Amino acid sequence: MEDASPDRTADLSAEAGRLRDEGVAIVAGSVTDLAGVTRAKYVPVDRLGAFARSGMGVSPSWSVFCVDSGIAFTPTIGVAGDLRIRIDPNDLRVVDAGVAWAPGSLNDQHGRPAPLCTRTQLVLAEQAAADRGLDVRMGGELECTMLAADGGPASTEPWSPYGIRTSLDRSAFLVDLATSGERAGLRFEQLHTEYGHDQLEVSLAPDTPTATADAIILARIVLSRVAARHGLRISFSPVPFDGAAGNGAHLHLSLSDADGPLLSGGDGPHGLRAAGAQAIAGVLDTLPDLIGVYAGSAVSPLRLKPGNWAGATACWGLENREAAVRFIAATPGNPHGANVELKLIDPSANPYLAAAAFLGSALRGIDRHLDLPEEIPENPAHSDIQTRALPLAQRDALDALAASETAAELLTPAIVDTLVAVRRYETATFGDLPAAQICDALRLAWTC
Ligand code: GLU
Ligand code: MG
């Protein structure tokens, strides 16, 4: 049966014609699954209207696809049934020669959001903030590793972290990236070669959470496509090579109410207002429950080590890069205003779900008036202040997530159970392998 939502009547033939004039032949609509892998259906550009109105059919098993070709069937998700990917035609971007893309939402055949649609989950978290009178901004950082076309190391010469040489050696790629990103409507704030060998980082201007999660997927697509034009591939694995620097997928969050920002202008530490302090407390409070959402893949624990600036310690601190939550104050050097960065997140996480968990935890902290723990202003490894232990091993992170009433409350029991099933498949498949083999097996798992 077809749905009766108002946009059914929208005529998208003019939009399809405009895209055709731009040389677009096919349109992709993607969803990112619980393993963090982005999958897509394509239509000829003339079928744009159908993609937006009825959507394109996918099996419910899309929600239990795993990082490799495995499927983690659950008692409720099997081979029967059908879902629809629907795109929002307002979000169309040109991502490659002849190809336009839009983020998709998973719907049932009546046009209702599917229970396992992670994008819908983020829209609901955003709505929960709006219901509390809060305006939310999120920014995303994408760290990734350049690879040779065969998936091995892109270069063997010595690397210079943030080196002018390491960037200029790749200037044709970076210029193409900036131009293609702009054409796709991305707002890059920075792009640079990072600390790790062949590592690159792109950061995105803050936007609403759903727009930012969409932009993260779009940026991964653009990065991967531009790299291919320059004979490179891109890895979004948390650790592409055993022992190498990890790739983070940090998210920044700021909140404001009718009186202004919650993270500045108050009389708490660093100018926090009471609700801002409670929001940070909320994010810290749920870390043990949600680490399986933020960094839950079989590769993730290899990154979560002291000294990696991956935020593997459950604490917060001003500009503290070893804290899970880095506080960034409102200063003239920070025109976006005060915000908190959740460094724990890695690119194997579904960005919609990570953003929903991050925002939901902050709102929960405000609702419950949680107390902000003492700040750790230095490297937590050298601090006398005790922090809560985090379940860093994948098995432990998934056990904590599976048992968490808070996670089920924030993300729904259905999403938590299915995420745990998909990730436990990874533990069973990769968990007992040596680290180097896990890295090799999953190096390209999250490439777009
Ligand atoms: N590469 C680090 C990570 O895995 C982050 C480095 C930085 O702070 O930019 O999260
Ligand atoms: Mg970085």
PDB file of C-alpha atoms in Angstrom, residues 252-383:
ATOM      1  CA  HIS A 252      31.107  18.666  19.215  1.00  0.00           C
ATOM      2  CA  LEU A 253      27.901  19.730  20.978  1.00  0.00           C
ATOM      3  CA  SER A 254      26.551  23.059  22.149  1.00  0.00           C
ATOM      4  CA  LEU A 255      23.132  23.898  23.578  1.00  0.00           C
ATOM      5  CA  SER A 256      21.287  27.178  24.069  1.00  0.00           C
ATOM      6  CA  ASP A 257      17.996  28.207  25.600  1.00  0.00           C
ATOM      7  CA  ALA A 258      16.099  31.488  25.487  1.00  0.00           C
ATOM      8  CA  ASP A 259      18.743  33.022  27.795  1.00  0.00           C
ATOM      9  CA  GLY A 260      21.645  32.039  25.557  1.00  0.00           C
ATOM     10  CA  PRO A 261      24.305  29.315  25.560  1.00  0.00           C
ATOM     11  CA  LEU A 262      24.297  26.749  28.390  1.00  0.00           C
ATOM     12  CA  LEU A 263      28.053  26.246  28.267  1.00  0.00           C
ATOM     13  CA  SER A 264      29.076  29.872  28.855  1.00  0.00           C
ATOM     14  CA  GLY A 265      27.912  33.007  30.646  1.00  0.00           C
ATOM     15  CA  GLY A 266      27.249  31.220  33.959  1.00  0.00           C
ATOM     16  CA  ASP A 267      29.043  31.134  37.287  1.00  0.00           C
ATOM     17  CA  GLY A 268      30.151  27.484  37.177  1.00  0.00           C
ATOM     18  CA  PRO A 269      33.622  26.269  36.189  1.00  0.00           C
ATOM     19  CA  HIS A 270      34.798  27.982  32.982  1.00  0.00           C
ATOM     20  CA  GLY A 271      31.522  29.928  32.880  1.00  0.00           C
ATOM     21  CA  LEU A 272      29.202  26.904  32.758  1.00  0.00           C
ATOM     22  CA  ARG A 273      25.557  27.552  33.538  1.00  0.00           C
ATOM     23  CA  ALA A 274      23.865  25.008  35.845  1.00  0.00           C
ATOM     24  CA  ALA A 275      22.129  23.229  32.960  1.00  0.00           C
ATOM     25  CA  GLY A 276      25.369  23.180  30.964  1.00  0.00           C
ATOM     26  CA  ALA A 277      27.193  21.469  33.848  1.00  0.00           C
ATOM     27  CA  GLN A 278      24.323  18.970  34.131  1.00  0.00           C
ATOM     28  CA  ALA A 279      24.526  18.257  30.393  1.00  0.00           C
ATOM     29  CA  ILE A 280      28.230  17.371  30.662  1.00  0.00           C
ATOM     30  CA  ALA A 281      27.481  15.282  33.764  1.00  0.00           C
ATOM     31  CA  GLY A 282      24.838  13.443  31.742  1.00  0.00           C
ATOM     32  CA  VAL A 283      27.281  12.596  28.955  1.00  0.00           C
ATOM     33  CA  LEU A 284      29.849  11.289  31.478  1.00  0.00           C
ATOM     34  CA  ASP A 285      27.227   9.341  33.433  1.00  0.00           C
ATOM     35  CA  THR A 286      26.219   7.211  30.432  1.00  0.00           C
ATOM     36  CA  LEU A 287      29.694   6.523  28.994  1.00  0.00           C
ATOM     37  CA  PRO A 288      30.024   2.972  30.384  1.00  0.00           C
ATOM     38  CA  ASP A 289      26.573   2.103  28.977  1.00  0.00           C
ATOM     39  CA  LEU A 290      27.118   3.738  25.585  1.00  0.00           C
ATOM     40  CA  ILE A 291      30.738   3.051  24.707  1.00  0.00           C
ATOM     41  CA  GLY A 292      29.324   0.163  22.624  1.00  0.00           C
ATOM     42  CA  VAL A 293      27.484   2.806  20.579  1.00  0.00           C
ATOM     43  CA  TYR A 294      30.373   5.283  20.325  1.00  0.00           C
ATOM     44  CA  ALA A 295      33.248   2.848  19.752  1.00  0.00           C
ATOM     45  CA  GLY A 296      31.714  -0.617  19.634  1.00  0.00           C
ATOM     46  CA  SER A 297      33.399  -2.412  16.730  1.00  0.00           C
ATOM     47  CA  ALA A 298      35.959  -5.208  16.914  1.00  0.00           C
ATOM     48  CA  VAL A 299      38.691  -2.695  15.978  1.00  0.00           C
ATOM     49  CA  SER A 300      37.594   0.055  18.393  1.00  0.00           C
ATOM     50  CA  PRO A 301      39.422  -1.201  21.526  1.00  0.00           C
ATOM     51  CA  LEU A 302      42.751  -1.031  19.658  1.00  0.00           C
ATOM     52  CA  ARG A 303      42.365   2.773  19.550  1.00  0.00           C
ATOM     53  CA  LEU A 304      41.111   3.307  23.093  1.00  0.00           C
ATOM     54  CA  LYS A 305      44.495   3.441  24.778  1.00  0.00           C
ATOM     55  CA  PRO A 306      46.175   6.081  26.924  1.00  0.00           C
ATOM     56  CA  GLY A 307      48.306   8.480  24.906  1.00  0.00           C
ATOM     57  CA  ASN A 308      46.201   8.161  21.729  1.00  0.00           C
ATOM     58  CA  TRP A 309      44.163  11.337  22.406  1.00  0.00           C
ATOM     59  CA  ALA A 310      41.134   9.114  21.907  1.00  0.00           C
ATOM     60  CA  GLY A 311      39.419  10.126  25.157  1.00  0.00           C
ATOM     61  CA  ALA A 312      39.469   6.661  26.690  1.00  0.00           C
ATOM     62  CA  THR A 313      39.054   8.003  30.242  1.00  0.00           C
ATOM     63  CA  ALA A 314      35.643   8.838  31.712  1.00  0.00           C
ATOM     64  CA  CYS A 315      36.347  12.427  32.691  1.00  0.00           C
ATOM     65  CA  TRP A 316      36.143  15.987  31.403  1.00  0.00           C
ATOM     66  CA  GLY A 317      38.604  18.836  31.299  1.00  0.00           C
ATOM     67  CA  LEU A 318      39.274  22.184  29.661  1.00  0.00           C
ATOM     68  CA  GLU A 319      41.011  21.514  26.337  1.00  0.00           C
ATOM     69  CA  ASN A 320      42.011  18.102  27.717  1.00  0.00           C
ATOM     70  CA  ARG A 321      42.690  15.806  24.735  1.00  0.00           C
ATOM     71  CA  GLU A 322      42.979  12.667  26.835  1.00  0.00           C
ATOM     72  CA  ALA A 323      39.550  13.171  28.461  1.00  0.00           C
ATOM     73  CA  ALA A 324      36.467  11.537  26.949  1.00  0.00           C
ATOM     74  CA  VAL A 325      34.832  14.975  27.100  1.00  0.00           C
ATOM     75  CA  ARG A 326      37.037  17.907  26.102  1.00  0.00           C
ATOM     76  CA  PHE A 327      35.588  21.256  27.124  1.00  0.00           C
ATOM     77  CA  ILE A 328      36.214  24.105  24.713  1.00  0.00           C
ATOM     78  CA  ALA A 329      35.529  27.510  26.242  1.00  0.00           C
ATOM     79  CA  ALA A 330      34.058  30.565  24.524  1.00  0.00           C
ATOM     80  CA  THR A 331      37.079  32.669  23.586  1.00  0.00           C
ATOM     81  CA  PRO A 332      37.859  35.049  20.718  1.00  0.00           C
ATOM     82  CA  GLY A 333      39.800  32.106  19.239  1.00  0.00           C
ATOM     83  CA  ASN A 334      36.639  30.014  19.127  1.00  0.00           C
ATOM     84  CA  PRO A 335      33.952  31.916  17.199  1.00  0.00           C
ATOM     85  CA  HIS A 336      31.420  29.048  17.497  1.00  0.00           C
ATOM     86  CA  GLY A 337      31.205  29.553  21.266  1.00  0.00           C
ATOM     87  CA  ALA A 338      31.703  27.096  24.105  1.00  0.00           C
ATOM     88  CA  ASN A 339      31.128  23.456  23.255  1.00  0.00           C
ATOM     89  CA  VAL A 340      31.989  19.957  24.397  1.00  0.00           C
ATOM     90  CA  GLU A 341      33.772  17.442  22.220  1.00  0.00           C
ATOM     91  CA  LEU A 342      33.123  13.730  22.746  1.00  0.00           C
ATOM     92  CA  LYS A 343      36.468  12.296  21.689  1.00  0.00           C
ATOM     93  CA  LEU A 344      35.613   8.685  22.397  1.00  0.00           C
ATOM     94  CA  ILE A 345      33.593   8.303  19.184  1.00  0.00           C
ATOM     95  CA  ASP A 346      35.260   6.502  16.281  1.00  0.00           C
ATOM     96  CA  PRO A 347      34.221   6.183  12.619  1.00  0.00           C
ATOM     97  CA  SER A 348      32.924   2.615  13.011  1.00  0.00           C
ATOM     98  CA  ALA A 349      29.987   4.115  14.938  1.00  0.00           C
ATOM     99  CA  ASN A 350      26.766   4.938  13.132  1.00  0.00           C
ATOM    100  CA  PRO A 351      26.946   8.771  13.300  1.00  0.00           C
ATOM    101  CA  TYR A 352      23.162   9.158  13.639  1.00  0.00           C
ATOM    102  CA  LEU A 353      23.115   6.843  16.623  1.00  0.00           C
ATOM    103  CA  ALA A 354      26.271   8.293  18.193  1.00  0.00           C
ATOM    104  CA  ALA A 355      24.791  11.797  17.878  1.00  0.00           C
ATOM    105  CA  ALA A 356      21.420  10.662  19.302  1.00  0.00           C
ATOM    106  CA  ALA A 357      23.172   8.994  22.253  1.00  0.00           C
ATOM    107  CA  PHE A 358      25.391  12.036  22.897  1.00  0.00           C
ATOM    108  CA  LEU A 359      22.501  14.508  22.761  1.00  0.00           C
ATOM    109  CA  GLY A 360      20.115  12.199  24.636  1.00  0.00           C
ATOM    110  CA  SER A 361      22.668  11.767  27.437  1.00  0.00           C
ATOM    111  CA  ALA A 362      23.119  15.527  27.750  1.00  0.00           C
ATOM    112  CA  LEU A 363      19.331  16.034  27.977  1.00  0.00           C
ATOM    113  CA  ARG A 364      19.070  13.233  30.553  1.00  0.00           C
ATOM    114  CA  GLY A 365      21.734  14.959  32.659  1.00  0.00           C
ATOM    115  CA  ILE A 366      19.687  18.184  32.579  1.00  0.00           C
ATOM    116  CA  ASP A 367      16.409  16.395  33.354  1.00  0.00           C
ATOM    117  CA  ARG A 368      17.969  14.633  36.349  1.00  0.00           C
ATOM    118  CA  HIS A 369      20.023  17.607  37.569  1.00  0.00           C
ATOM    119  CA  LEU A 370      23.125  15.401  37.636  1.00  0.00           C
ATOM    120  CA  ASP A 371      26.187  16.711  39.469  1.00  0.00           C
ATOM    121  CA  LEU A 372      29.239  17.500  37.383  1.00  0.00           C
ATOM    122  CA  PRO A 373      32.222  15.417  38.565  1.00  0.00           C
ATOM    123  CA  GLU A 374      35.472  17.151  39.403  1.00  0.00           C
ATOM    124  CA  GLU A 375      37.368  18.357  36.366  1.00  0.00           C
ATOM    125  CA  ILE A 376      40.614  16.615  35.430  1.00  0.00           C
ATOM    126  CA  PRO A 377      42.746  19.439  34.095  1.00  0.00           C
ATOM    127  CA  GLU A 378      45.804  17.305  33.220  1.00  0.00           C
ATOM    128  CA  ASN A 379      46.606  13.983  31.598  1.00  0.00           C
ATOM    129  CA  PRO A 380      44.294  11.567  33.486  1.00  0.00           C
ATOM    130  CA  ALA A 381      47.099   8.988  33.518  1.00  0.00           C
ATOM    131  CA  HIS A 382      49.037  11.357  35.809  1.00  0.00           C
ATOM    132  CA  SER A 383      46.095  12.540  37.914  1.00  0.00           C
TER     133      SER A 383
END
